[in-house]
PDB file of C-alpha atoms in Angstrom:
ATOM      1  CA  ASP J 209     -51.515 -20.386 102.061  1.00  0.00           C
ATOM      2  CA  ILE J 210     -53.762 -22.756 103.961  1.00  0.00           C
ATOM      3  CA  GLN J 211     -54.565 -25.901 101.978  1.00  0.00           C
ATOM      4  CA  MET J 212     -57.899 -27.604 102.540  1.00  0.00           C
ATOM      5  CA  THR J 213     -57.785 -31.316 101.789  1.00  0.00           C
ATOM      6  CA  GLN J 214     -61.274 -32.711 101.395  1.00  0.00           C
ATOM      7  CA  SER J 215     -62.099 -36.415 101.234  1.00  0.00           C
ATOM      8  CA  PRO J 216     -63.449 -38.375  99.605  1.00  0.00           C
ATOM      9  CA  SER J 217     -63.595 -36.633  96.237  1.00  0.00           C
ATOM     10  CA  ALA J 218     -66.623 -38.712  95.296  1.00  0.00           C
ATOM     11  CA  MET J 219     -68.811 -41.329  96.854  1.00  0.00           C
ATOM     12  CA  SER J 220     -71.829 -43.460  96.109  1.00  0.00           C
ATOM     13  CA  ALA J 221     -74.451 -43.833  98.787  1.00  0.00           C
ATOM     14  CA  SER J 222     -78.027 -44.975  99.214  1.00  0.00           C
ATOM     15  CA  VAL J 223     -81.019 -43.156 100.606  1.00  0.00           C
ATOM     16  CA  GLY J 224     -80.940 -43.545 104.370  1.00  0.00           C
ATOM     17  CA  ASP J 225     -77.167 -43.949 104.594  1.00  0.00           C
ATOM     18  CA  ARG J 226     -75.054 -41.996 107.044  1.00  0.00           C
ATOM     19  CA  VAL J 227     -72.511 -39.942 105.108  1.00  0.00           C
ATOM     20  CA  THR J 228     -69.328 -38.367 106.445  1.00  0.00           C
ATOM     21  CA  ILE J 229     -67.118 -35.908 104.571  1.00  0.00           C
ATOM     22  CA  THR J 230     -63.829 -34.679 106.002  1.00  0.00           C
ATOM     23  CA  CYS J 231     -61.758 -31.548 105.502  1.00  0.00           C
ATOM     24  CA  ARG J 232     -58.246 -31.194 106.824  1.00  0.00           C
ATOM     25  CA  ALA J 233     -56.574 -27.789 107.035  1.00  0.00           C
ATOM     26  CA  SER J 234     -52.812 -27.519 106.565  1.00  0.00           C
ATOM     27  CA  GLN J 235     -52.657 -25.285 109.642  1.00  0.00           C
ATOM     28  CA  GLY J 236     -55.014 -24.359 112.437  1.00  0.00           C
ATOM     29  CA  ILE J 237     -58.068 -22.307 111.494  1.00  0.00           C
ATOM     30  CA  SER J 238     -59.929 -22.370 114.829  1.00  0.00           C
ATOM     31  CA  ASN J 239     -63.590 -22.749 113.814  1.00  0.00           C
ATOM     32  CA  TYR J 240     -63.541 -20.516 110.727  1.00  0.00           C
ATOM     33  CA  LEU J 241     -64.944 -23.298 108.586  1.00  0.00           C
ATOM     34  CA  ALA J 242     -68.124 -23.444 106.513  1.00  0.00           C
ATOM     35  CA  TRP J 243     -69.757 -26.210 104.487  1.00  0.00           C
ATOM     36  CA  PHE J 244     -71.675 -25.713 101.264  1.00  0.00           C
ATOM     37  CA  GLN J 245     -73.954 -27.799  99.096  1.00  0.00           C
ATOM     38  CA  GLN J 246     -74.061 -27.189  95.369  1.00  0.00           C
ATOM     39  CA  LYS J 247     -76.399 -28.762  92.851  1.00  0.00           C
ATOM     40  CA  PRO J 248     -75.719 -28.586  89.086  1.00  0.00           C
ATOM     41  CA  GLY J 249     -76.308 -25.107  87.697  1.00  0.00           C
ATOM     42  CA  LYS J 250     -77.139 -23.702  91.115  1.00  0.00           C
ATOM     43  CA  VAL J 251     -75.502 -21.306  93.530  1.00  0.00           C
ATOM     44  CA  PRO J 252     -73.608 -22.801  96.487  1.00  0.00           C
ATOM     45  CA  LYS J 253     -75.782 -22.970  99.580  1.00  0.00           C
ATOM     46  CA  ARG J 254     -74.251 -22.608 103.028  1.00  0.00           C
ATOM     47  CA  LEU J 255     -75.193 -25.490 105.314  1.00  0.00           C
ATOM     48  CA  ILE J 256     -72.880 -25.060 108.292  1.00  0.00           C
ATOM     49  CA  TYR J 257     -70.959 -22.068 109.626  1.00  0.00           C
ATOM     50  CA  ALA J 258     -68.459 -21.679 112.457  1.00  0.00           C
ATOM     51  CA  SER J 259     -67.664 -25.375 112.004  1.00  0.00           C
ATOM     52  CA  SER J 260     -70.770 -26.695 113.752  1.00  0.00           C
ATOM     53  CA  SER J 261     -73.603 -24.152 113.577  1.00  0.00           C
ATOM     54  CA  LEU J 262     -76.536 -25.135 111.396  1.00  0.00           C
ATOM     55  CA  GLN J 263     -77.678 -22.524 108.886  1.00  0.00           C
ATOM     56  CA  SER J 264     -81.280 -21.488 109.425  1.00  0.00           C
ATOM     57  CA  GLY J 265     -83.633 -23.537 107.281  1.00  0.00           C
ATOM     58  CA  VAL J 266     -81.202 -26.410 106.745  1.00  0.00           C
ATOM     59  CA  PRO J 267     -82.500 -29.828 107.846  1.00  0.00           C
ATOM     60  CA  SER J 268     -81.175 -31.138 111.149  1.00  0.00           C
ATOM     61  CA  ARG J 269     -79.815 -34.289 109.471  1.00  0.00           C
ATOM     62  CA  PHE J 270     -76.843 -32.097 108.515  1.00  0.00           C
ATOM     63  CA  SER J 271     -74.245 -31.506 111.201  1.00  0.00           C
ATOM     64  CA  GLY J 272     -70.686 -30.272 111.407  1.00  0.00           C
ATOM     65  CA  SER J 273     -67.895 -30.787 113.889  1.00  0.00           C
ATOM     66  CA  GLY J 274     -64.240 -30.081 114.433  1.00  0.00           C
ATOM     67  CA  SER J 275     -61.810 -27.346 115.316  1.00  0.00           C
ATOM     68  CA  GLY J 276     -58.236 -26.535 114.489  1.00  0.00           C
ATOM     69  CA  THR J 277     -57.323 -28.689 111.516  1.00  0.00           C
ATOM     70  CA  GLU J 278     -59.871 -31.519 111.308  1.00  0.00           C
ATOM     71  CA  PHE J 279     -63.486 -30.984 110.320  1.00  0.00           C
ATOM     72  CA  THR J 280     -66.377 -33.225 109.443  1.00  0.00           C
ATOM     73  CA  LEU J 281     -69.721 -32.805 107.729  1.00  0.00           C
ATOM     74  CA  THR J 282     -72.208 -35.554 108.526  1.00  0.00           C
ATOM     75  CA  ILE J 283     -75.531 -36.315 106.907  1.00  0.00           C
ATOM     76  CA  SER J 284     -77.283 -38.628 109.328  1.00  0.00           C
ATOM     77  CA  SER J 285     -79.762 -40.131 106.869  1.00  0.00           C
ATOM     78  CA  LEU J 286     -79.204 -39.294 103.218  1.00  0.00           C
ATOM     79  CA  GLN J 287     -82.283 -38.073 101.364  1.00  0.00           C
ATOM     80  CA  PRO J 288     -82.866 -37.944  97.584  1.00  0.00           C
ATOM     81  CA  GLU J 289     -82.464 -34.158  97.551  1.00  0.00           C
ATOM     82  CA  ASP J 290     -79.021 -34.449  99.182  1.00  0.00           C
ATOM     83  CA  PHE J 291     -77.307 -35.818  96.108  1.00  0.00           C
ATOM     84  CA  ALA J 292     -75.007 -32.932  95.237  1.00  0.00           C
ATOM     85  CA  THR J 293     -71.440 -31.697  95.556  1.00  0.00           C
ATOM     86  CA  TYR J 294     -70.230 -30.496  98.954  1.00  0.00           C
ATOM     87  CA  TYR J 295     -67.401 -28.039  99.642  1.00  0.00           C
ATOM     88  CA  CYS J 296     -65.651 -26.850 102.746  1.00  0.00           C
ATOM     89  CA  LEU J 297     -64.215 -23.340 103.025  1.00  0.00           C
ATOM     90  CA  GLN J 298     -61.773 -21.813 105.478  1.00  0.00           C
ATOM     91  CA  HIS J 299     -62.129 -18.085 106.118  1.00  0.00           C
ATOM     92  CA  HIS J 300     -59.616 -17.809 108.942  1.00  0.00           C
ATOM     93  CA  THR J 301     -57.081 -16.079 106.714  1.00  0.00           C
ATOM     94  CA  TYR J 302     -56.603 -14.964 103.156  1.00  0.00           C
ATOM     95  CA  PRO J 303     -56.457 -16.308 100.624  1.00  0.00           C
ATOM     96  CA  ARG J 304     -59.729 -18.010 101.490  1.00  0.00           C
ATOM     97  CA  THR J 305     -59.492 -21.612 100.339  1.00  0.00           C
ATOM     98  CA  PHE J 306     -62.055 -24.218  99.407  1.00  0.00           C
ATOM     99  CA  GLY J 307     -61.758 -27.960  99.551  1.00  0.00           C
ATOM    100  CA  GLN J 308     -61.751 -29.759  96.198  1.00  0.00           C
ATOM    101  CA  GLY J 309     -65.347 -30.884  96.635  1.00  0.00           C
ATOM    102  CA  THR J 310     -67.101 -34.188  97.325  1.00  0.00           C
ATOM    103  CA  LYS J 311     -69.642 -35.423  94.816  1.00  0.00           C
ATOM    104  CA  VAL J 312     -72.290 -37.564  96.485  1.00  0.00           C
ATOM    105  CA  GLU J 313     -73.959 -39.818  93.941  1.00  0.00           C
ATOM    106  CA  ILE J 314     -76.742 -42.339  94.099  1.00  0.00           C
ATOM    107  CA  LYS J 315     -75.660 -45.946  94.552  1.00  0.00           C
TER     108      LYS J 315
ATOM    109  CA  GLU V 299     -84.890  -9.619 101.131  1.00  0.00           C
ATOM    110  CA  VAL V 300     -81.120  -9.907 101.372  1.00  0.00           C
ATOM    111  CA  GLN V 301     -79.820 -10.152  97.833  1.00  0.00           C
ATOM    112  CA  LEU V 302     -76.721  -9.870  95.662  1.00  0.00           C
ATOM    113  CA  VAL V 303     -76.988  -9.451  91.902  1.00  0.00           C
ATOM    114  CA  GLU V 304     -73.999  -9.653  89.583  1.00  0.00           C
ATOM    115  CA  SER V 305     -73.832  -8.181  86.106  1.00  0.00           C
ATOM    116  CA  GLY V 306     -71.344  -7.387  83.386  1.00  0.00           C
ATOM    117  CA  GLY V 307     -70.289 -10.809  82.194  1.00  0.00           C
ATOM    118  CA  GLY V 308     -69.905 -11.791  78.587  1.00  0.00           C
ATOM    119  CA  LEU V 309     -67.546 -12.940  75.865  1.00  0.00           C
ATOM    120  CA  VAL V 310     -64.188 -11.196  75.735  1.00  0.00           C
ATOM    121  CA  GLN V 311     -60.970 -11.801  73.838  1.00  0.00           C
ATOM    122  CA  PRO V 312     -57.768 -12.803  75.603  1.00  0.00           C
ATOM    123  CA  GLY V 313     -55.806  -9.797  76.784  1.00  0.00           C
ATOM    124  CA  ARG V 314     -58.857  -7.566  77.009  1.00  0.00           C
ATOM    125  CA  SER V 315     -60.630  -6.162  80.065  1.00  0.00           C
ATOM    126  CA  LEU V 316     -64.054  -6.510  81.630  1.00  0.00           C
ATOM    127  CA  ARG V 317     -65.736  -5.037  84.704  1.00  0.00           C
ATOM    128  CA  LEU V 318     -68.267  -6.928  86.776  1.00  0.00           C
ATOM    129  CA  SER V 319     -70.676  -5.355  89.227  1.00  0.00           C
ATOM    130  CA  CYS V 320     -72.325  -6.768  92.332  1.00  0.00           C
ATOM    131  CA  THR V 321     -75.341  -4.856  93.582  1.00  0.00           C
ATOM    132  CA  ALA V 322     -76.459  -5.532  97.137  1.00  0.00           C
ATOM    133  CA  SER V 323     -79.828  -4.990  98.773  1.00  0.00           C
ATOM    134  CA  GLY V 324     -81.555  -5.873 102.009  1.00  0.00           C
ATOM    135  CA  PHE V 325     -78.583  -5.289 104.314  1.00  0.00           C
ATOM    136  CA  THR V 326     -76.090  -2.578 105.245  1.00  0.00           C
ATOM    137  CA  PHE V 327     -73.516  -3.095 102.530  1.00  0.00           C
ATOM    138  CA  GLY V 328     -70.876  -0.924 104.191  1.00  0.00           C
ATOM    139  CA  ASP V 329     -70.811  -3.205 107.225  1.00  0.00           C
ATOM    140  CA  TYR V 330     -69.378  -6.118 105.242  1.00  0.00           C
ATOM    141  CA  THR V 331     -66.193  -7.172 103.584  1.00  0.00           C
ATOM    142  CA  MET V 332     -67.147  -8.473 100.133  1.00  0.00           C
ATOM    143  CA  SER V 333     -65.582 -11.430  98.349  1.00  0.00           C
ATOM    144  CA  TRP V 334     -65.613 -12.631  94.769  1.00  0.00           C
ATOM    145  CA  VAL V 335     -65.583 -16.371  94.038  1.00  0.00           C
ATOM    146  CA  ARG V 336     -65.402 -18.040  90.631  1.00  0.00           C
ATOM    147  CA  GLN V 337     -66.147 -21.460  89.234  1.00  0.00           C
ATOM    148  CA  ALA V 338     -64.742 -22.638  85.914  1.00  0.00           C
ATOM    149  CA  PRO V 339     -66.979 -25.002  83.913  1.00  0.00           C
ATOM    150  CA  GLY V 340     -67.025 -28.402  85.574  1.00  0.00           C
ATOM    151  CA  LYS V 341     -64.548 -27.325  88.250  1.00  0.00           C
ATOM    152  CA  GLY V 342     -64.616 -26.434  91.922  1.00  0.00           C
ATOM    153  CA  LEU V 343     -64.957 -23.111  93.713  1.00  0.00           C
ATOM    154  CA  GLU V 344     -62.044 -20.668  93.726  1.00  0.00           C
ATOM    155  CA  TRP V 345     -61.813 -17.542  95.857  1.00  0.00           C
ATOM    156  CA  VAL V 346     -60.744 -14.556  93.745  1.00  0.00           C
ATOM    157  CA  GLY V 347     -60.333 -11.798  96.306  1.00  0.00           C
ATOM    158  CA  PHE V 348     -62.036  -9.464  98.722  1.00  0.00           C
ATOM    159  CA  ILE V 349     -62.369  -5.839  99.688  1.00  0.00           C
ATOM    160  CA  ARG V 350     -62.532  -4.941 103.332  1.00  0.00           C
ATOM    161  CA  MET V 351     -65.073  -2.627 104.898  1.00  0.00           C
ATOM    162  CA  ASN V 352     -64.094   1.033 104.850  1.00  0.00           C
ATOM    163  CA  ILE V 353     -63.664   1.002 108.638  1.00  0.00           C
ATOM    164  CA  TYR V 354     -60.764  -1.362 107.940  1.00  0.00           C
ATOM    165  CA  GLY V 355     -59.417   0.833 105.190  1.00  0.00           C
ATOM    166  CA  GLY V 356     -61.263  -0.666 102.244  1.00  0.00           C
ATOM    167  CA  THR V 357     -58.105  -2.556 101.362  1.00  0.00           C
ATOM    168  CA  THR V 358     -58.005  -5.569  99.087  1.00  0.00           C
ATOM    169  CA  GLU V 359     -56.510  -9.050  98.939  1.00  0.00           C
ATOM    170  CA  TYR V 360     -56.317 -11.373  95.944  1.00  0.00           C
ATOM    171  CA  ALA V 361     -55.658 -14.934  94.954  1.00  0.00           C
ATOM    172  CA  ALA V 362     -52.232 -15.438  93.419  1.00  0.00           C
ATOM    173  CA  SER V 363     -53.842 -16.459  90.123  1.00  0.00           C
ATOM    174  CA  VAL V 364     -55.341 -12.984  89.601  1.00  0.00           C
ATOM    175  CA  LYS V 365     -53.068 -10.668  91.571  1.00  0.00           C
ATOM    176  CA  GLY V 366     -51.846  -7.796  89.445  1.00  0.00           C
ATOM    177  CA  ARG V 367     -54.575  -8.334  86.848  1.00  0.00           C
ATOM    178  CA  PHE V 368     -57.809  -8.002  88.837  1.00  0.00           C
ATOM    179  CA  THR V 369     -58.894  -5.076  91.008  1.00  0.00           C
ATOM    180  CA  ILE V 370     -61.787  -5.011  93.445  1.00  0.00           C
ATOM    181  CA  SER V 371     -63.413  -1.751  94.474  1.00  0.00           C
ATOM    182  CA  ARG V 372     -66.599  -0.663  96.216  1.00  0.00           C
ATOM    183  CA  ASP V 373     -69.066   2.198  96.300  1.00  0.00           C
ATOM    184  CA  ASP V 374     -70.916   2.041  99.596  1.00  0.00           C
ATOM    185  CA  SER V 375     -73.226   4.914  98.590  1.00  0.00           C
ATOM    186  CA  LYS V 376     -74.595   2.674  95.840  1.00  0.00           C
ATOM    187  CA  SER V 377     -74.118  -0.671  97.619  1.00  0.00           C
ATOM    188  CA  ILE V 378     -72.044  -1.977  94.738  1.00  0.00           C
ATOM    189  CA  ALA V 379     -68.826  -3.955  94.574  1.00  0.00           C
ATOM    190  CA  TYR V 380     -66.821  -4.116  91.368  1.00  0.00           C
ATOM    191  CA  LEU V 381     -64.384  -6.598  89.905  1.00  0.00           C
ATOM    192  CA  GLN V 382     -62.186  -5.036  87.241  1.00  0.00           C
ATOM    193  CA  MET V 383     -60.503  -7.768  85.221  1.00  0.00           C
ATOM    194  CA  SER V 384     -57.586  -6.950  82.933  1.00  0.00           C
ATOM    195  CA  SER V 385     -55.196  -8.990  80.793  1.00  0.00           C
ATOM    196  CA  LEU V 386     -57.779 -11.730  80.703  1.00  0.00           C
ATOM    197  CA  LYS V 387     -56.695 -15.282  79.962  1.00  0.00           C
ATOM    198  CA  THR V 388     -58.658 -18.253  78.682  1.00  0.00           C
ATOM    199  CA  GLU V 389     -58.281 -19.826  82.127  1.00  0.00           C
ATOM    200  CA  ASP V 390     -60.294 -16.939  83.622  1.00  0.00           C
ATOM    201  CA  THR V 391     -63.394 -18.375  81.947  1.00  0.00           C
ATOM    202  CA  ALA V 392     -65.822 -19.022  84.784  1.00  0.00           C
ATOM    203  CA  VAL V 393     -69.011 -18.028  86.523  1.00  0.00           C
ATOM    204  CA  TYR V 394     -68.177 -15.177  88.897  1.00  0.00           C
ATOM    205  CA  HIS V 395     -70.124 -14.814  92.133  1.00  0.00           C
ATOM    206  CA  CYS V 396     -69.999 -12.129  94.748  1.00  0.00           C
ATOM    207  CA  THR V 397     -70.665 -13.037  98.353  1.00  0.00           C
ATOM    208  CA  ARG V 398     -70.494 -11.224 101.620  1.00  0.00           C
ATOM    209  CA  ASP V 399     -67.537 -12.085 103.762  1.00  0.00           C
ATOM    210  CA  TYR V 400     -67.187 -11.130 107.417  1.00  0.00           C
ATOM    211  CA  GLY V 401     -69.262  -8.381 108.939  1.00  0.00           C
ATOM    212  CA  SER V 402     -68.414  -5.646 111.402  1.00  0.00           C
ATOM    213  CA  ALA V 403     -70.481  -7.315 114.110  1.00  0.00           C
ATOM    214  CA  SER V 404     -69.779 -10.985 113.511  1.00  0.00           C
ATOM    215  CA  ASN V 405     -68.098 -13.593 111.360  1.00  0.00           C
ATOM    216  CA  ASN V 406     -71.217 -15.712 111.378  1.00  0.00           C
ATOM    217  CA  ASP V 407     -72.633 -14.149 108.214  1.00  0.00           C
ATOM    218  CA  ALA V 408     -69.529 -14.982 106.176  1.00  0.00           C
ATOM    219  CA  PHE V 409     -70.435 -16.538 102.815  1.00  0.00           C
ATOM    220  CA  ASP V 410     -74.120 -16.933 103.713  1.00  0.00           C
ATOM    221  CA  ILE V 411     -75.434 -14.948 100.748  1.00  0.00           C
ATOM    222  CA  TRP V 412     -74.323 -15.459  97.166  1.00  0.00           C
ATOM    223  CA  GLY V 413     -75.333 -13.803  93.931  1.00  0.00           C
ATOM    224  CA  GLN V 414     -76.559 -15.950  91.069  1.00  0.00           C
ATOM    225  CA  GLY V 415     -73.311 -15.334  89.222  1.00  0.00           C
ATOM    226  CA  THR V 416     -72.329 -13.889  85.869  1.00  0.00           C
ATOM    227  CA  MET V 417     -70.554 -15.882  83.165  1.00  0.00           C
ATOM    228  CA  VAL V 418     -67.275 -14.641  81.759  1.00  0.00           C
ATOM    229  CA  THR V 419     -65.952 -16.387  78.664  1.00  0.00           C
ATOM    230  CA  VAL V 420     -62.461 -15.530  77.498  1.00  0.00           C
ATOM    231  CA  SER V 421     -61.966 -16.735  73.947  1.00  0.00           C
ATOM    232  CA  SER V 422     -60.723 -15.524  70.609  1.00  0.00           C
TER     233      SER V 422
END
């Protein structure tokens, strides 16, 4: 199985900060990588697909990069509505595997 | 509107069975492999399994944690995917979501649409 190691598991940041979250795959997954945002009690929302493509309707402050085994989600200027938990997901092979999640909290 | 709606959750005793349904609308259901994903209270997301499109045989794959106990099926005429859960354990307690996986035309739709989820509580 492909393991997705996501870091950090939690972080505190301020409005306006640049935030970077990383996912490392235990083997190459090409660009079959998506990023999700989840707020408490809500359904996960896809932000990024194919590693770097922005989901329609998602603000341009979100961006993704990477290929193979190293992937990054960047929020260029954190906004109040961005405080949430973020997950990566590989869908290159089965079983599909999610990262452990990164909780972004207000500093 | 593209939509997925799950139903069938509830409280069930350990060792018993339960069947969840996922009803799709707004897209051609038969053109997509469908996945189930669960989230235990306060925990992260866990992929449960998927069922391929019928053009790929309609075959299934499962997470190790549910293999042999859970069965996914589909009825393309009704645009419904099912998750049959047997020999339920307390650790199966979670919100269960269905989501569309890869499509016949592209992988770019994978996991873009999620249902609101249905809660399954396994407890005596």
